[in-house]
Coordinates of C-alpha atoms and ligand atoms in Angstrom, one line a residue:
M1 CA -0.1 -0.4 0.2
A2 CA 2.3 3.2 -1.1
I3 CA 2.2 5.7 -3.7
A4 CA 4.2 4.0 -6.7
K5 CA 3.3 7.4 -9.4
A6 CA 3.0 11.0 -9.1
E7 CA 3.0 12.6 -12.9
V8 CA 2.1 16.4 -14.5
F9 CA 0.2 17.0 -16.7
V10 CA -0.3 20.4 -19.0
T11 CA -3.1 20.8 -21.2
S12 CA -5.0 23.1 -23.2
P13 CA -8.2 22.2 -24.4
G14 CA -9.1 26.1 -24.4
R15 CA -7.4 27.4 -21.9
N16 CA -4.7 25.6 -19.8
F17 CA -5.0 23.4 -16.7
V18 CA -2.6 21.7 -14.3
V19 CA -3.4 17.9 -13.7
L20 CA -1.4 15.4 -11.2
R21 CA -2.1 12.2 -11.0
I22 CA -0.9 9.7 -8.7
T23 CA -1.3 5.8 -8.9
T24 CA -0.6 3.4 -5.7
D25 CA 1.3 0.2 -6.4
D26 CA -1.6 -2.1 -6.7
G27 CA -2.9 0.0 -9.8
I28 CA -5.4 2.7 -8.0
V29 CA -5.7 6.2 -10.0
G30 CA -6.1 9.4 -8.1
L31 CA -6.4 12.7 -9.6
G32 CA -5.9 16.6 -8.2
D33 CA -5.9 19.3 -9.7
A34 CA -3.1 22.4 -9.5
T35 CA -5.0 24.7 -12.1
L36 CA -4.2 28.2 -11.2
N37 CA -5.1 31.1 -14.1
G38 CA -2.0 32.6 -15.8
K39 CA 0.8 30.9 -13.6
E40 CA 0.0 27.3 -14.4
L41 CA 3.8 26.4 -15.5
V42 CA 4.6 27.5 -12.1
T43 CA 2.3 25.2 -10.0
A44 CA 3.4 22.5 -12.4
E45 CA 7.3 23.1 -11.4
Y46 CA 6.2 22.9 -7.5
L47 CA 4.5 19.6 -8.4
K48 CA 6.9 18.2 -9.9
S49 CA 9.5 19.3 -7.4
I50 CA 7.6 17.5 -4.3
A51 CA 6.9 14.4 -6.6
P52 CA 9.4 12.2 -5.5
F53 CA 8.7 12.9 -2.0
L54 CA 5.6 10.9 -2.5
I55 CA 6.9 8.0 -3.7
G56 CA 6.7 5.1 -1.2
K57 CA 4.9 7.0 1.4
N58 CA 1.1 5.0 2.5
E59 CA -1.6 7.2 0.8
D60 CA -4.3 5.8 3.3
N61 CA -3.0 8.8 5.6
I62 CA -3.6 11.8 4.0
E63 CA -3.8 14.2 7.0
D64 CA 0.0 13.1 7.8
I65 CA 0.8 13.6 4.0
W66 CA -1.1 17.1 3.9
Q67 CA 1.3 18.2 7.3
Y68 CA 4.0 16.6 5.6
L69 CA 4.3 18.9 2.7
Y70 CA 2.4 21.8 4.8
K71 CA 4.8 22.2 7.6
G72 CA 7.4 20.7 5.7
A73 CA 7.1 23.5 2.9
Y74 CA 8.8 25.9 5.3
W75 CA 8.1 28.7 3.6
R76 CA 4.0 28.5 4.2
R77 CA 0.7 29.4 2.3
G78 CA 0.7 31.7 -0.7
P79 CA -1.5 30.9 -4.5
V80 CA 1.4 28.4 -5.8
T81 CA 1.9 26.1 -2.5
M82 CA -1.5 26.0 -1.4
A83 CA -3.2 25.0 -5.4
S84 CA 0.1 22.2 -5.4
I85 CA -0.7 20.7 -1.7
S86 CA -4.6 20.5 -2.9
A87 CA -3.4 18.6 -5.7
V88 CA -2.0 16.3 -3.6
D89 CA -4.6 15.9 -1.1
V90 CA -7.9 15.5 -3.8
A91 CA -5.5 12.9 -5.5
L92 CA -5.5 11.0 -2.3
W93 CA -8.6 11.2 -1.1
D94 CA -10.2 10.5 -4.9
I95 CA -7.7 7.0 -4.4
K96 CA -9.7 6.2 -0.8
A97 CA -13.2 6.9 -2.2
K98 CA -12.2 4.6 -4.4
K99 CA -10.5 2.0 -2.7
A100 CA -13.6 2.4 -0.7
G101 CA -16.0 1.6 -4.2
V102 CA -18.0 5.2 -3.1
P103 CA -18.4 8.5 -4.0
L104 CA -15.8 10.8 -2.1
Y105 CA -18.5 12.9 -0.4
D106 CA -19.4 9.7 1.2
L107 CA -16.0 9.4 3.3
L108 CA -17.0 13.3 4.1
G109 CA -20.4 12.7 6.6
G110 CA -22.4 11.3 3.7
A111 CA -24.9 13.3 1.3
S112 CA -26.6 16.1 3.0
R113 CA -28.6 17.1 0.3
R114 CA -30.3 16.1 -2.8
G115 CA -28.6 18.4 -5.0
L116 CA -26.8 21.3 -5.3
L117 CA -27.6 24.6 -6.2
V118 CA -25.6 26.1 -8.9
Y119 CA -25.6 29.6 -10.4
A120 CA -24.8 30.9 -14.1
H121 CA -22.5 33.8 -15.8
A122 CA -25.5 36.1 -17.0
S123 CA -23.9 39.2 -18.7
G124 CA -25.1 42.1 -21.3
V125 CA -23.6 44.7 -23.2
D126 CA -26.7 46.4 -23.5
Y127 CA -30.0 45.6 -21.8
P128 CA -31.7 43.1 -25.1
S129 CA -28.5 40.9 -24.6
L130 CA -28.7 41.4 -20.6
Y131 CA -32.3 40.2 -20.7
D132 CA -31.4 37.4 -23.6
S133 CA -28.6 36.0 -22.0
I134 CA -30.8 35.7 -18.3
D135 CA -33.7 34.0 -20.5
G136 CA -31.4 31.5 -21.8
Y137 CA -30.1 30.6 -17.9
L138 CA -33.8 30.3 -16.9
D139 CA -35.0 28.6 -19.9
K140 CA -33.0 25.4 -18.6
G141 CA -33.8 26.1 -15.2
F142 CA -31.3 28.4 -13.3
K143 CA -32.6 29.3 -10.6
A144 CA -29.6 31.4 -9.6
V145 CA -27.9 34.2 -11.7
R146 CA -25.0 36.3 -11.7
V147 CA -25.3 40.0 -13.6
Q148 CA -22.3 41.4 -15.0
F149 CA -23.0 44.7 -17.1
A150 CA -21.2 47.2 -19.3
L151 CA -19.7 50.1 -18.4
P152 CA -21.2 53.0 -20.8
G153 CA -17.9 54.6 -22.5
I154 CA -15.6 51.8 -20.9
P155 CA -13.8 49.8 -23.6
S156 CA -14.6 46.4 -22.3
T157 CA -15.9 45.5 -18.4
Y158 CA -14.4 42.5 -16.4
G159 CA -17.6 39.9 -16.6
V160 CA -18.8 40.7 -19.6
A161 CA -19.5 38.6 -23.0
A162 CA -18.5 39.9 -25.9
S163 CA -21.5 41.9 -27.7
A164 CA -21.3 39.4 -31.0
N165 CA -21.4 36.3 -28.6
A166 CA -24.0 37.9 -26.0
K167 CA -26.2 38.5 -28.9
T168 CA -26.3 35.8 -31.1
G169 CA -25.6 33.4 -28.8
K170 CA -23.2 31.0 -31.3
G171 CA -23.2 27.9 -29.1
E172 CA -23.4 27.5 -25.4
S173 CA -19.8 28.1 -24.6
S174 CA -19.6 31.6 -26.4
R175 CA -22.6 33.0 -24.4
Y176 CA -21.2 31.4 -21.4
D177 CA -17.8 32.1 -21.6
F178 CA -17.1 35.7 -20.8
E179 CA -13.8 35.3 -20.0
P180 CA -11.6 33.5 -22.6
A181 CA -8.5 32.6 -21.9
R182 CA -6.6 36.0 -23.5
R183 CA -4.1 34.0 -24.9
S184 CA -1.0 36.0 -25.3
Q185 CA 2.4 36.8 -23.8
V186 CA 1.9 39.5 -22.4
P187 CA -1.5 40.7 -19.8
V188 CA -4.2 42.6 -22.0
E189 CA -4.8 46.1 -20.5
E190 CA -8.5 47.4 -19.3
V191 CA -9.4 50.3 -18.0
W192 CA -11.7 51.2 -14.9
D193 CA -14.1 53.7 -13.5
A194 CA -15.5 53.1 -9.9
Q195 CA -18.2 56.4 -10.8
T196 CA -19.6 55.1 -13.9
Y197 CA -19.9 50.9 -12.1
M198 CA -21.4 52.8 -8.8
T199 CA -24.3 54.3 -11.0
T200 CA -24.4 52.2 -13.3
L201 CA -24.7 49.1 -11.7
P202 CA -28.2 49.8 -9.3
K203 CA -30.3 50.6 -12.4
V204 CA -29.8 47.4 -14.0
F205 CA -30.5 45.3 -10.5
E206 CA -33.4 47.3 -10.3
N207 CA -34.8 47.0 -13.7
V208 CA -33.4 43.1 -13.3
R209 CA -36.0 42.6 -10.3
N210 CA -38.9 44.5 -12.3
K211 CA -38.4 41.9 -15.3
Y212 CA -37.5 39.1 -13.1
G213 CA -39.5 39.5 -9.8
D214 CA -38.4 38.7 -5.9
Q215 CA -38.3 34.8 -6.8
L216 CA -34.6 34.9 -9.0
L217 CA -31.8 34.9 -6.8
L218 CA -29.2 37.3 -8.1
L219 CA -25.6 37.7 -7.6
H220 CA -23.1 40.3 -8.9
D221 CA -18.9 40.3 -8.7
A222 CA -17.5 43.5 -7.8
H223 CA -13.9 42.1 -8.6
H224 CA -12.3 43.6 -5.7
R225 CA -12.5 47.5 -7.3
M226 CA -14.0 49.6 -5.1
S227 CA -12.9 51.2 -1.8
P228 CA -13.8 50.3 1.6
N229 CA -16.7 53.5 1.7
Q230 CA -17.2 53.2 -1.9
A231 CA -18.3 49.8 -1.4
A232 CA -20.1 50.7 2.3
A233 CA -22.2 53.1 -0.2
F234 CA -22.7 50.8 -2.9
A235 CA -24.3 47.6 -1.4
K236 CA -26.3 50.1 0.9
R237 CA -27.7 51.4 -2.6
I238 CA -28.6 48.0 -3.7
E239 CA -30.7 46.4 -0.7
P240 CA -33.2 47.0 -1.6
Y241 CA -32.4 44.3 -5.2
N242 CA -32.0 42.1 -2.5
L243 CA -29.0 40.6 -3.9
F244 CA -28.3 37.1 -2.7
W245 CA -24.4 38.4 -2.2
L246 CA -22.0 40.7 -3.2
E247 CA -18.6 39.2 -4.2
D248 CA -15.3 40.9 -3.6
C249 CA -16.8 44.9 -3.1
T250 CA -13.6 45.8 -2.2
P251 CA -10.1 44.0 -1.9
A252 CA -10.4 42.7 1.6
E253 CA -7.6 40.0 1.0
E254 CA -5.3 43.3 1.4
N255 CA -7.0 44.0 4.8
P256 CA -9.9 42.3 6.5
N257 CA -10.8 45.4 8.3
Y258 CA -11.9 46.7 5.4
L259 CA -15.0 45.4 5.3
R260 CA -16.3 46.4 9.0
V261 CA -16.5 49.6 6.9
V262 CA -19.2 47.8 4.8
R263 CA -20.8 46.1 7.7
E264 CA -21.7 49.3 9.7
H265 CA -23.7 50.3 6.8
T266 CA -25.6 47.1 4.8
T267 CA -26.9 44.1 5.3
T268 CA -26.6 43.3 1.5
P269 CA -24.8 39.8 1.8
L270 CA -21.2 39.6 1.8
A271 CA -19.1 37.1 0.0
I272 CA -15.2 37.4 -0.3
G273 CA -11.9 34.3 -0.9
E274 CA -11.0 33.2 -4.3
T275 CA -8.0 35.0 -4.3
I276 CA -7.1 33.6 -0.5
N277 CA -5.7 30.4 0.1
S278 CA -5.5 29.2 3.8
Y279 CA -7.1 29.3 7.1
T280 CA -5.5 31.7 8.6
D281 CA -6.5 34.2 5.9
Y282 CA -10.0 32.9 7.0
L283 CA -9.6 33.2 11.0
Q284 CA -10.4 37.0 11.4
L285 CA -13.3 37.3 8.5
I286 CA -14.9 34.3 10.2
R287 CA -14.4 35.4 14.0
E288 CA -16.4 38.6 13.2
N289 CA -18.5 37.5 10.7
L290 CA -17.1 40.4 8.0
I291 CA -19.1 37.8 5.6
D292 CA -21.7 35.5 4.4
Y293 CA -20.3 33.2 2.1
V294 CA -16.7 31.3 1.7
R295 CA -15.6 32.4 -2.1
S296 CA -12.4 29.9 -2.2
A297 CA -12.1 26.7 -4.7
V298 CA -10.8 23.7 -2.5
T299 CA -8.1 23.6 -5.7
H300 CA -6.9 26.6 -4.9
T301 CA -7.4 26.2 -0.7
G302 CA -5.3 23.5 0.2
G303 CA -7.7 20.5 -0.8
I304 CA -10.9 18.8 0.9
T305 CA -8.8 18.3 3.9
H306 CA -8.1 22.1 4.8
M307 CA -11.2 23.4 3.3
K308 CA -13.3 21.4 5.6
K309 CA -11.7 22.5 8.6
I310 CA -12.5 26.1 7.4
M311 CA -16.2 25.5 6.4
S312 CA -16.6 23.1 10.0
Y313 CA -15.2 26.6 11.6
A314 CA -17.4 28.8 9.5
E315 CA -20.7 26.6 10.3
F316 CA -20.5 27.8 14.2
Y317 CA -20.7 31.9 12.8
G318 CA -23.8 30.9 10.6
I319 CA -21.3 31.4 7.5
K320 CA -22.0 29.5 4.6
S321 CA -19.7 28.5 1.5
G322 CA -20.6 29.7 -2.3
F323 CA -17.0 27.8 -3.9
H324 CA -15.3 29.3 -7.0
G325 CA -16.1 27.3 -9.7
P326 CA -15.1 29.4 -13.5
T327 CA -13.8 27.5 -16.1
D328 CA -10.2 28.3 -15.2
I329 CA -10.4 25.3 -12.2
S330 CA -10.7 22.4 -14.1
P331 CA -13.7 19.8 -14.3
V332 CA -11.0 17.9 -11.4
G333 CA -11.0 20.5 -9.2
Q334 CA -14.7 21.7 -9.8
A335 CA -15.6 17.7 -8.9
A336 CA -13.4 18.2 -5.4
N337 CA -16.1 21.4 -4.8
F338 CA -19.0 19.2 -5.6
Q339 CA -18.0 16.3 -3.5
L340 CA -17.2 18.8 -0.4
D341 CA -20.5 21.0 -1.4
M342 CA -22.9 17.3 -1.2
A343 CA -21.1 16.5 2.7
I344 CA -20.6 20.3 4.4
P345 CA -24.4 21.6 6.8
N346 CA -23.3 25.0 5.8
F347 CA -23.5 24.7 2.3
G348 CA -24.9 28.0 0.2
I349 CA -24.6 27.6 -3.7
Q350 CA -21.7 26.6 -6.4
E351 CA -20.7 28.9 -8.7
V352 CA -21.2 26.8 -12.7
M353 CA -19.7 27.7 -15.7
Q354 CA -19.9 26.1 -19.4
Y355 CA -16.5 24.1 -20.5
T356 CA -15.6 23.9 -23.8
P357 CA -16.0 20.7 -26.2
Q358 CA -12.5 20.2 -26.0
T359 CA -12.2 20.0 -22.0
L360 CA -14.8 17.9 -22.0
D361 CA -13.0 15.5 -24.4
V362 CA -10.2 15.2 -22.1
F363 CA -12.2 15.2 -18.9
H364 CA -15.0 12.4 -18.6
T365 CA -17.4 14.0 -15.8
S366 CA -20.5 12.0 -14.2
F367 CA -22.3 15.5 -13.1
T368 CA -25.7 16.0 -14.2
L369 CA -27.6 19.2 -14.1
E370 CA -31.0 19.6 -13.7
D371 CA -33.9 22.1 -12.8
G372 CA -31.2 24.4 -11.3
Y373 CA -29.1 22.0 -9.6
V374 CA -26.3 19.5 -10.1
H375 CA -26.2 16.0 -9.4
L376 CA -23.7 13.3 -8.5
D377 CA -23.4 10.2 -9.3
A378 CA -24.0 8.0 -6.7
K379 CA -23.0 5.1 -8.3
K380 CA -19.3 6.3 -9.0
P381 CA -16.3 5.9 -6.9
G382 CA -14.3 8.6 -6.2
L383 CA -14.3 12.3 -8.2
G384 CA -16.1 11.0 -10.7
V385 CA -13.8 12.1 -13.3
D386 CA -12.0 10.5 -15.8
F387 CA -8.5 12.6 -17.6
D388 CA -7.7 11.5 -20.7
E389 CA -3.8 11.8 -22.1
K390 CA -3.4 10.9 -24.9
E391 CA -6.6 13.6 -26.0
A392 CA -4.6 16.1 -23.7
A393 CA -1.5 15.4 -25.5
K394 CA -3.3 17.1 -28.5
Y395 CA -3.3 20.7 -26.5
P396 CA -0.4 21.7 -26.0
Y397 CA 0.0 25.0 -23.1
Q398 CA -0.4 28.4 -24.6
P399 CA 0.9 31.3 -22.2
A400 CA -2.3 33.4 -21.3
P401 CA -1.6 35.6 -18.5
L402 CA -4.3 37.7 -16.4
P403 CA -5.7 40.9 -17.5
V404 CA -4.5 44.1 -16.0
D405 CA -6.2 47.3 -14.7
R406 CA -5.8 50.6 -14.9
L407 CA -7.7 53.6 -14.3
L408 CA -9.0 56.3 -16.8
D409 CA -5.2 58.7 -15.9
G410 CA -3.5 54.8 -16.4
T411 CA -2.9 54.4 -13.0
M412 CA -2.6 50.8 -11.8
H413 CA -5.4 49.3 -10.5
E414 CA -6.9 45.6 -9.1
W415 CA -8.1 43.9 -11.9
Ligands
LIG501 C1 -15.4 34.5 -10.5 C2 -13.9 35.0 -10.5 C3 -13.2 34.5 -12.2 C4 -11.9 35.3 -11.9 C5 -11.0 34.3 -12.5 C6 -9.2 34.3 -12.4 O1 -16.2 35.1 -9.4 O2 -15.4 33.8 -11.1 O3 -14.2 36.1 -10.5 O4 -14.1 35.2 -12.8 O5 -11.6 36.3 -12.3 O6 -11.6 32.7 -11.9 O7 -8.9 33.6 -12.9
LIG502 MG1 -15.3 36.3 -8.5

């Protein structure tokens, strides 16, 4: 009973993904995802450097291997280390569940629900395209949508699909994939203006509420772009439109106290965390009830082992999950989110986006989406995802750094 092989693959079927495949000496295979958008070669190298440490270790001792990699790193935490440890952790849980012949959530306490409430990404460059995008999701049965809207006078806005795609809806992925990997050697530059944003978006939420009524679960991502006081004013202004959550209203990863300012002024629910990756980052946020939803991805946050601890702590503060699940997390990473979602008592909602057909040729998934809920196959042992190495080899890595952002006068700003 020992780890015999730990192999690392980088593939780019639409966007870059990093896959770790661990094989035991009796031939059981487990998968992990170490994709860190724009930094894929870095996590791949990290994994290659720790792969020899794993050989010969008992694959059943997941907690001990986790502590070995975390404490043994000495240079603790940070996105690269935590994403790499996560890939090992998730692959070992996949193996353990396959050995037991059960879906992974069974080992985490079993199913706490029938299905997972998910939200989709709607956006528009104008009202007809926004409504077209929302209608598309409602027709498919979604109960929750994230709404993003183009800012007048700004060439491109975070989270908004290009107009041609949004309007013609050329197939599923073009409509969904508002944030395709922008493959280039250097980052694309975008422009940001908080004044335009803060006056445009409240009207958008008002119009969406008036058109779709009170039952629609409405989410929005501000992507770390307002100051603490702007975020407080904005969150207060949009209270009448009853958002499910406002995400990353201010860069709280810089200083959690920013959120105290916001909390003092508003009851709009706050979601935070896709760029933070450890219990250390969450301690104050949870202890002081500064957030309502934990937004990290399992794959960026030390895997199932670490994320489950964070969610247990959050449970005692009435804080729920809303794990990060865009298409820059591979289907393996998304499966890790889904498996933990199924088990924890304090599940809130799960983000989903449509993968490209090429991605689904490389990763064979077993999940179904029906009536706004994701369902896991109770008969599929482990994570529920298989990896096709030959198919993956058809799509070599291509550089695709994340964009950067500047204010109207050229000053650098959070993207
Ligand atoms: C989200 C995120 C993504 C990120 C992306 C960066 O809420 O889904 O904000 O859109 O921008 O994951 O890699
Ligand atoms: Mg986000």
